[in-house]
Backbone as a printed PyTorch tensor [residue, N CA C, xyz], in Angstrom:
tensor([[[ 54.7100, -11.7690,   6.9440],
         [ 55.8370, -11.5570,   6.0660],
         [ 56.9790, -12.4790,   6.4760]],

        [[ 57.5180, -13.1400,   5.5400],
         [ 58.5280, -14.1500,   5.7940],
         [ 59.8560, -13.5360,   6.2330]],

        [[ 60.5140, -14.1780,   7.2090],
         [ 61.8140, -13.6810,   7.6530],
         [ 62.9150, -14.0480,   6.6690]],

        [[ 62.6190, -14.8970,   5.6720],
         [ 63.5980, -15.2600,   4.6620],
         [ 63.5620, -14.3210,   3.4700]],

        [[ 62.6820, -13.3490,   3.5090],
         [ 62.5600, -12.4000,   2.4150],
         [ 62.7830, -10.9920,   2.9420]],

        [[ 63.1920, -10.1260,   2.0470],
         [ 63.2770,  -8.7090,   2.3680],
         [ 62.5060,  -7.9600,   1.2910]],

        [[ 62.0990,  -6.7650,   1.6050],
         [ 61.2380,  -5.9960,   0.7250],
         [ 61.9220,  -4.6930,   0.3320]],

        [[ 61.8480,  -4.3680,  -0.9390],
         [ 62.3000,  -3.0800,  -1.4310],
         [ 61.0570,  -2.1980,  -1.4590]],

        [[ 61.1790,  -0.9940,  -0.8780],
         [ 60.0270,  -0.1100,  -0.8050],
         [ 60.4350,   1.3120,  -1.1630]],

        [[ 59.4410,   2.1130,  -1.4630],
         [ 59.6540,   3.5400,  -1.6870],
         [ 58.7230,   4.3080,  -0.7640]],

        [[ 59.1780,   5.4790,  -0.3440],
         [ 58.3240,   6.4280,   0.3630],
         [ 57.9610,   7.5090,  -0.6460]],

        [[ 56.6820,   7.8090,  -0.7090],
         [ 56.1430,   8.6990,  -1.7310],
         [ 55.5290,   9.9360,  -1.0860]],

        [[ 55.7360,  11.0650,  -1.7330],
         [ 55.1220,  12.3300,  -1.3210],
         [ 53.6080,  12.1530,  -1.3030]],

        [[ 52.9720,  12.5030,  -0.1850],
         [ 51.5270,  12.2760,  -0.0620],
         [ 50.7160,  13.5670,  -0.0520]],

        [[ 51.3600,  14.7200,  -0.1880],
         [ 50.6070,  15.9840,  -0.1680],
         [ 49.9000,  16.2540,  -1.4890]],

        [[ 50.3140,  15.5750,  -2.5340],
         [ 49.6760,  15.7680,  -3.8330],
         [ 48.5090,  14.8070,  -3.9730]],

        [[ 47.3620,  15.3260,  -4.3220],
         [ 46.1930,  14.4730,  -4.5010],
         [ 46.1040,  13.9560,  -5.9330]],

        [[ 46.9730,  14.4570,  -6.7820],
         [ 47.0100,  14.0250,  -8.1720],
         [ 48.1310,  13.0070,  -8.3200]],

        [[ 47.7930,  11.7600,  -8.6010],
         [ 48.7920,  10.6860,  -8.6680],
         [ 49.9140,  11.0100,  -9.6530]],

        [[ 49.6020,  11.7720, -10.6650],
         [ 50.6070,  12.1360, -11.6590],
         [ 51.7720,  12.9080, -11.0380]],

        [[ 51.4970,  13.6440,  -9.9630],
         [ 52.5230,  14.4690,  -9.3430],
         [ 53.1460,  13.8540,  -8.0990]],

        [[ 52.7330,  12.6460,  -7.7440],
         [ 53.3210,  11.9810,  -6.5850],
         [ 54.7650,  11.6130,  -6.9160]],

        [[ 55.6570,  11.8630,  -5.9890],
         [ 57.0650,  11.6380,  -6.2400],
         [ 57.6740,  10.6880,  -5.2300]],

        [[ 58.5510,   9.8360,  -5.7210],
         [ 59.3390,   8.9750,  -4.8440],
         [ 60.3830,   9.8540,  -4.1750]],

        [[ 60.4520,   9.7760,  -2.8550],
         [ 61.4140,  10.5890,  -2.1160],
         [ 62.4790,   9.7570,  -1.4200]],

        [[ 62.2380,   8.4310,  -1.3080],
         [ 63.1920,   7.5830,  -0.5850],
         [ 63.0060,   6.1460,  -1.0410]],

        [[ 64.1080,   5.4290,  -1.1950],
         [ 64.0820,   4.0020,  -1.5240],
         [ 64.7780,   3.2670,  -0.3950]],

        [[ 64.1630,   2.1990,   0.0980],
         [ 64.7660,   1.4530,   1.1990],
         [ 64.4620,  -0.0280,   1.1100]],

        [[ 64.9800,  -0.7570,   2.0860],
         [ 64.7030,  -2.1890,   2.1840],
         [ 64.4170,  -2.5290,   3.6320]],

        [[ 63.5890,  -3.5270,   3.8320],
         [ 63.2300,  -3.9250,   5.1860],
         [ 62.6720,  -5.3350,   5.1670]],

        [[ 62.9200,  -6.0670,   6.2390],
         [ 62.2990,  -7.3800,   6.4040],
         [ 60.8600,  -7.2390,   6.8940]],

        [[ 60.5370,  -6.0870,   7.4910],
         [ 59.1900,  -5.8290,   7.9900],
         [ 58.8150,  -4.3850,   7.6510]],

        [[ 58.2970,  -4.1520,   6.4560],
         [ 58.0200,  -2.7830,   6.0170],
         [ 57.0680,  -2.0010,   6.9230]],

        [[ 56.0690,  -2.6610,   7.4920],
         [ 55.1230,  -1.9600,   8.3650],
         [ 55.8500,  -1.3540,   9.5710]],

        [[ 56.7240,  -2.1460,  10.1990],
         [ 57.5080,  -1.6360,  11.3260],
         [ 58.4900,  -0.5640,  10.8670]],

        [[ 59.0430,  -0.7340,   9.6740],
         [ 60.0150,   0.2370,   9.1760],
         [ 59.3560,   1.5890,   8.9370]],

        [[ 58.1340,   1.5910,   8.4160],
         [ 57.4300,   2.8610,   8.2310],
         [ 57.2090,   3.5430,   9.5740]],

        [[ 56.8260,   2.7670,  10.5840],
         [ 56.6530,   3.3320,  11.9290],
         [ 57.9660,   3.9100,  12.4330]],

        [[ 59.0790,   3.2460,  12.1550],
         [ 60.4000,   3.7740,  12.5450],
         [ 60.6650,   5.1120,  11.8620]],

        [[ 60.3610,   5.1960,  10.5700],
         [ 60.5890,   6.4520,   9.8340],
         [ 59.8110,   7.6040,  10.4610]],

        [[ 58.6380,   7.3140,  11.0240],
         [ 57.7750,   8.3610,  11.5800],
         [ 58.0510,   8.6610,  13.0500]],

        [[ 58.8680,   7.8440,  13.6980],
         [ 59.1730,   7.9930,  15.1190],
         [ 59.9500,   9.2850,  15.3620]],

        [[ 59.4590,  10.1610,  16.2550],
         [ 60.1480,  11.4320,  16.5160],
         [ 61.6250,  11.2740,  16.8910]],

        [[ 61.9780,  10.2110,  17.6090],
         [ 63.3910,  10.0370,  17.9780],
         [ 64.2500,   9.7440,  16.7460]],

        [[ 63.6630,   9.1060,  15.7190],
         [ 64.3930,   8.8440,  14.4790],
         [ 64.5350,  10.1060,  13.6340]],

        [[ 63.6420,  11.0610,  13.8310],
         [ 63.6400,  12.2750,  13.0180],
         [ 64.5890,  13.3470,  13.5410]],

        [[ 65.2830,  13.0840,  14.6340],
         [ 66.2140,  14.0610,  15.1920],
         [ 67.4660,  14.2270,  14.3300]],

        [[ 67.8750,  13.1490,  13.6880],
         [ 69.0560,  13.2070,  12.8130],
         [ 68.7350,  14.0750,  11.5970]],

        [[ 69.6710,  14.9420,  11.2480],
         [ 69.4590,  15.8210,  10.1020],
         [ 69.7330,  15.0730,   8.8060]],

        [[ 68.7220,  15.0250,   7.9460],
         [ 68.8720,  14.4410,   6.6180],
         [ 67.7420,  14.9870,   5.7520]],

        [[ 67.9160,  14.8920,   4.4440],
         [ 66.8430,  15.3280,   3.5470],
         [ 65.5630,  14.5460,   3.8000]],

        [[ 65.7050,  13.2250,   3.9920],
         [ 64.5300,  12.3800,   4.2420],
         [ 63.8070,  12.8400,   5.5010]],

        [[ 64.5470,  13.0430,   6.5750],
         [ 63.9210,  13.4380,   7.8360],
         [ 63.2900,  14.8300,   7.7380]],

        [[ 63.9670,  15.7650,   7.0550],
         [ 63.3850,  17.0940,   6.8760],
         [ 62.0800,  17.0100,   6.1020]],

        [[ 62.0680,  16.1740,   5.0740],
         [ 60.8530,  15.9860,   4.2820],
         [ 59.7320,  15.3870,   5.1350]],

        [[ 60.0330,  14.3430,   5.9130],
         [ 59.0070,  13.7000,   6.7500],
         [ 58.4860,  14.6790,   7.7990]],

        [[ 59.3700,  15.4660,   8.4150],
         [ 58.9250,  16.4590,   9.3990],
         [ 58.0100,  17.4990,   8.7500]],

        [[ 58.3320,  17.8910,   7.5200],
         [ 57.4980,  18.8380,   6.7840],
         [ 56.1190,  18.2400,   6.4940]],

        [[ 56.0990,  16.9810,   6.0760],
         [ 54.8230,  16.2980,   5.8450],
         [ 53.9850,  16.2760,   7.1200]],

        [[ 54.6130,  15.8670,   8.2260],
         [ 53.8860,  15.7510,   9.4880],
         [ 53.3490,  17.1010,   9.9420]],

        [[ 54.1360,  18.1670,   9.7330],
         [ 53.6960,  19.5120,  10.1120],
         [ 52.4580,  19.9320,   9.3180]],

        [[ 52.3190,  19.4170,   8.1030],
         [ 51.1630,  19.7190,   7.2590],
         [ 50.0220,  18.7130,   7.4510]],

        [[ 50.1850,  17.7840,   8.4020],
         [ 49.1340,  16.8120,   8.6850],
         [ 49.1390,  15.5910,   7.7820]],

        [[ 50.2660,  15.3200,   7.1380],
         [ 50.3830,  14.1710,   6.2410],
         [ 51.4620,  13.2240,   6.7520]],

        [[ 51.5930,  12.0990,   6.0890],
         [ 52.7000,  11.1890,   6.3160],
         [ 53.0600,  10.5650,   4.9710]],

        [[ 54.2830,  10.0670,   4.8420],
         [ 54.6440,   9.4670,   3.5500],
         [ 53.8360,   8.2050,   3.2870]],

        [[ 53.6120,   7.9360,   2.0250],
         [ 52.9870,   6.6820,   1.6380],
         [ 54.0880,   5.7010,   1.2860]],

        [[ 53.9180,   4.4500,   1.7020],
         [ 54.8970,   3.4110,   1.3970],
         [ 54.3170,   2.5060,   0.3190]],

        [[ 55.1480,   2.2110,  -0.6610],
         [ 54.7620,   1.2790,  -1.7130],
         [ 55.8270,   0.1910,  -1.8030]],

        [[ 55.4160,  -1.0550,  -1.7230],
         [ 56.3390,  -2.1820,  -1.8530],
         [ 56.6200,  -2.3880,  -3.3370]],

        [[ 57.8900,  -2.3900,  -3.6920],
         [ 58.2910,  -2.5460,  -5.0950],
         [ 58.6660,  -3.9790,  -5.4280]],

        [[ 59.2690,  -4.6780,  -4.4550],
         [ 59.7300,  -6.0420,  -4.7240],
         [ 59.9040,  -6.8020,  -3.4220]],

        [[ 59.7090,  -8.1050,  -3.5130],
         [ 60.0100,  -9.0320,  -2.4170],
         [ 61.1090,  -9.9390,  -2.9500]],

        [[ 62.2390,  -9.9680,  -2.2560],
         [ 63.3810, -10.7470,  -2.7400],
         [ 63.9410, -11.6040,  -1.6100]],

        [[ 64.5810, -12.7170,  -1.9530],
         [ 65.2390, -13.5130,  -0.9130],
         [ 66.2800, -12.6600,  -0.2010]],

        [[ 66.2600, -12.7080,   1.1140],
         [ 67.1500, -11.8690,   1.9160],
         [ 68.6190, -12.0970,   1.5670]],

        [[ 68.9810, -13.3280,   1.2410],
         [ 70.3810, -13.6370,   0.9530],
         [ 70.8710, -12.9570,  -0.3280]],

        [[ 69.9560, -12.4540,  -1.1590],
         [ 70.3480, -11.7990,  -2.4010],
         [ 70.5710, -10.2960,  -2.2280]],

        [[ 70.2680,  -9.7650,  -1.0480],
         [ 70.3680,  -8.3220,  -0.8310],
         [ 71.6510,  -7.9490,  -0.1190]],

        [[ 72.2870,  -6.8640,  -0.5390],
         [ 73.4600,  -6.3750,   0.1800],
         [ 73.0420,  -5.8330,   1.5450]],

        [[ 73.9750,  -5.7620,   2.4590],
         [ 73.6780,  -5.2700,   3.7990],
         [ 73.6050,  -3.7530,   3.8660]],

        [[ 74.1410,  -3.0600,   2.8810],
         [ 74.1820,  -1.6050,   2.9430],
         [ 72.7690,  -1.0340,   2.9130]],

        [[ 72.6010,   0.1280,   3.5500],
         [ 71.2890,   0.7700,   3.5860],
         [ 71.0610,   1.6350,   2.3640]],

        [[ 72.1170,   2.1250,   1.7590],
         [ 71.9690,   2.9770,   0.5880],
         [ 71.8020,   2.1380,  -0.6600]],

        [[ 70.6020,   2.0180,  -1.1410],
         [ 70.3320,   1.1980,  -2.3160],
         [ 70.3920,   2.0530,  -3.5700]],

        [[ 70.9890,   1.5280,  -4.6240],
         [ 70.9500,   2.2800,  -5.8800],
         [ 69.5180,   2.3100,  -6.4010]],

        [[ 69.1260,   3.4520,  -6.9410],
         [ 67.7670,   3.5800,  -7.4610],
         [ 67.7260,   3.1370,  -8.9100]],

        [[ 66.6590,   2.4640,  -9.2680],
         [ 66.4420,   2.0760, -10.6540],
         [ 66.2290,   3.3410, -11.4930]],

        [[ 66.5730,   3.2970, -12.7710],
         [ 66.4250,   4.4830, -13.6170],
         [ 65.0280,   5.1020, -13.5780]],

        [[ 63.9710,   4.2710, -13.5830],
         [ 62.6280,   4.8220, -13.5500],
         [ 62.3470,   5.5140, -12.2230]],

        [[ 62.9140,   5.0220, -11.1330],
         [ 62.7200,   5.6680,  -9.8240],
         [ 63.4850,   6.9850,  -9.7830]],

        [[ 64.6740,   7.0350, -10.3740],
         [ 65.4460,   8.2790, -10.3920],
         [ 64.6870,   9.3770, -11.1180]],

        [[ 63.9840,   9.0170, -12.1710],
         [ 63.2240,  10.0290, -12.9090],
         [ 62.1020,  10.6010, -12.0690]],

        [[ 61.5230,   9.7730, -11.1800],
         [ 60.4120,  10.2440, -10.3450],
         [ 60.8980,  10.8980,  -9.0610]],

        [[ 62.1280,  10.5610,  -8.6190],
         [ 62.6220,  11.0810,  -7.3380],
         [ 62.9410,  12.5550,  -7.4510]],

        [[ 62.7650,  13.2410,  -6.3510],
         [ 63.0840,  14.6570,  -6.3120],
         [ 64.4610,  14.8580,  -5.7570]]])
């Protein structure tokens, strides 16, 4: 993965085996999505109280983990530095 690009990704509920009911629970960006997913699952990262962390802890307790889907690859210089990304309308409809 190129260091000149960043990736927009979503974390999806994985407890549903029916794709129709899978829901986007988090939208993020990362230069290295594989490492970022590992960060999301790291117990030390899950200590902070947040809806995302509560959801991931619940998944892990049930023997699951979130699924990551890459939505876009964009030049890094085009992305804002903020971590809170606005969700696209179609993602908002699927998000819980």
